[in-house]
Phi, psi and omega in degrees: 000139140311085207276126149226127186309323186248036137358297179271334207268257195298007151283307181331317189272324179271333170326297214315276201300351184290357200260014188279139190321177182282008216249001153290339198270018169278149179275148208263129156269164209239137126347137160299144189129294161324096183235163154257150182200180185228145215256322190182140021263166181267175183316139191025028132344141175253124153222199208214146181295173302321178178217140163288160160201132187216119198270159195227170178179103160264141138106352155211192181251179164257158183200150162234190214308140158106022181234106189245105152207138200305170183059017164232148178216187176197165195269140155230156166289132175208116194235110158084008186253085170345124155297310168295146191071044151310131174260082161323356188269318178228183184312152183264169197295155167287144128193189194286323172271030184186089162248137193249154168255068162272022152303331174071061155272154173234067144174173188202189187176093183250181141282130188237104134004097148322092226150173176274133184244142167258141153214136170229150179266159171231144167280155159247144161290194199305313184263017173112348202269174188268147175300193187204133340294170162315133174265109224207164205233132170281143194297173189254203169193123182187140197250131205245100167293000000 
């Protein structure tokens, strides 16, 4: 389990934006360009509970979920999930391995399972989808002692 505080805040925010018409549920296009990345911890880091994860973002802003202007998106952590075969077509999911800042927070401080973890980011537009193409953080690899 995944201890995160605003949890409850941001399920709220995705009920919220999830109720947005359909004609929000077309994927956003992203500025050329555009990347997400993760600022810290770095690649194959040792760290220790908690653990920070502090997000990065060239080439648009943040806003957060239910709010559409162009060029923002806001973040979510995809924790222990392959990028390849990722489904990029629809909203990402609520769970312990898609925790969303639809707060448009850029950093967190959870608890991790002891083991090794991959993590990465995807950007979302206003209702959850990942933009087009993704915006998205190449993974990370980092061992939880």
């Amino acid at each position: 389990m995944i201890a995160v505080p605003s949890i409850r805040f941001a399920s709220l925010l995705l009920a919220a934006s999830l109720a947005l018409p359909a004609a929000a549920q077309d994927r956003t296009p992203a500025p050329e360009g555009a990347r997400a990345y993760i600022i810290a911890p770095a690649e194959g880091a040792t760290v220790s509970n908690p653990v920070t994860i502090r997000f990065g973002l060239d080439g648009m802003g943040v806003a957060p979920a239910g709010i559409d202007h162009m060029g923002t998106g806001h973040h979510h952590l995809i924790i222990n999930v392959p990028q390849e075969g990722y489904d990029f077509s629809v909203a990402v999911p609520a769970d312990d391995n898609h925790i969303h800042f639809g707060g448009g927070q850029t950093e967190v401080t959870l608890d991790l399972p002891a083991g090794t973890h991959t993590l990465w980011l995807l950007l979302g537009d206003a209702a959850h989808l990942p933009h087009d193409p993704p915006v998205m953080s190449e993974p990370v690899s980092v061992t939880v002692e």
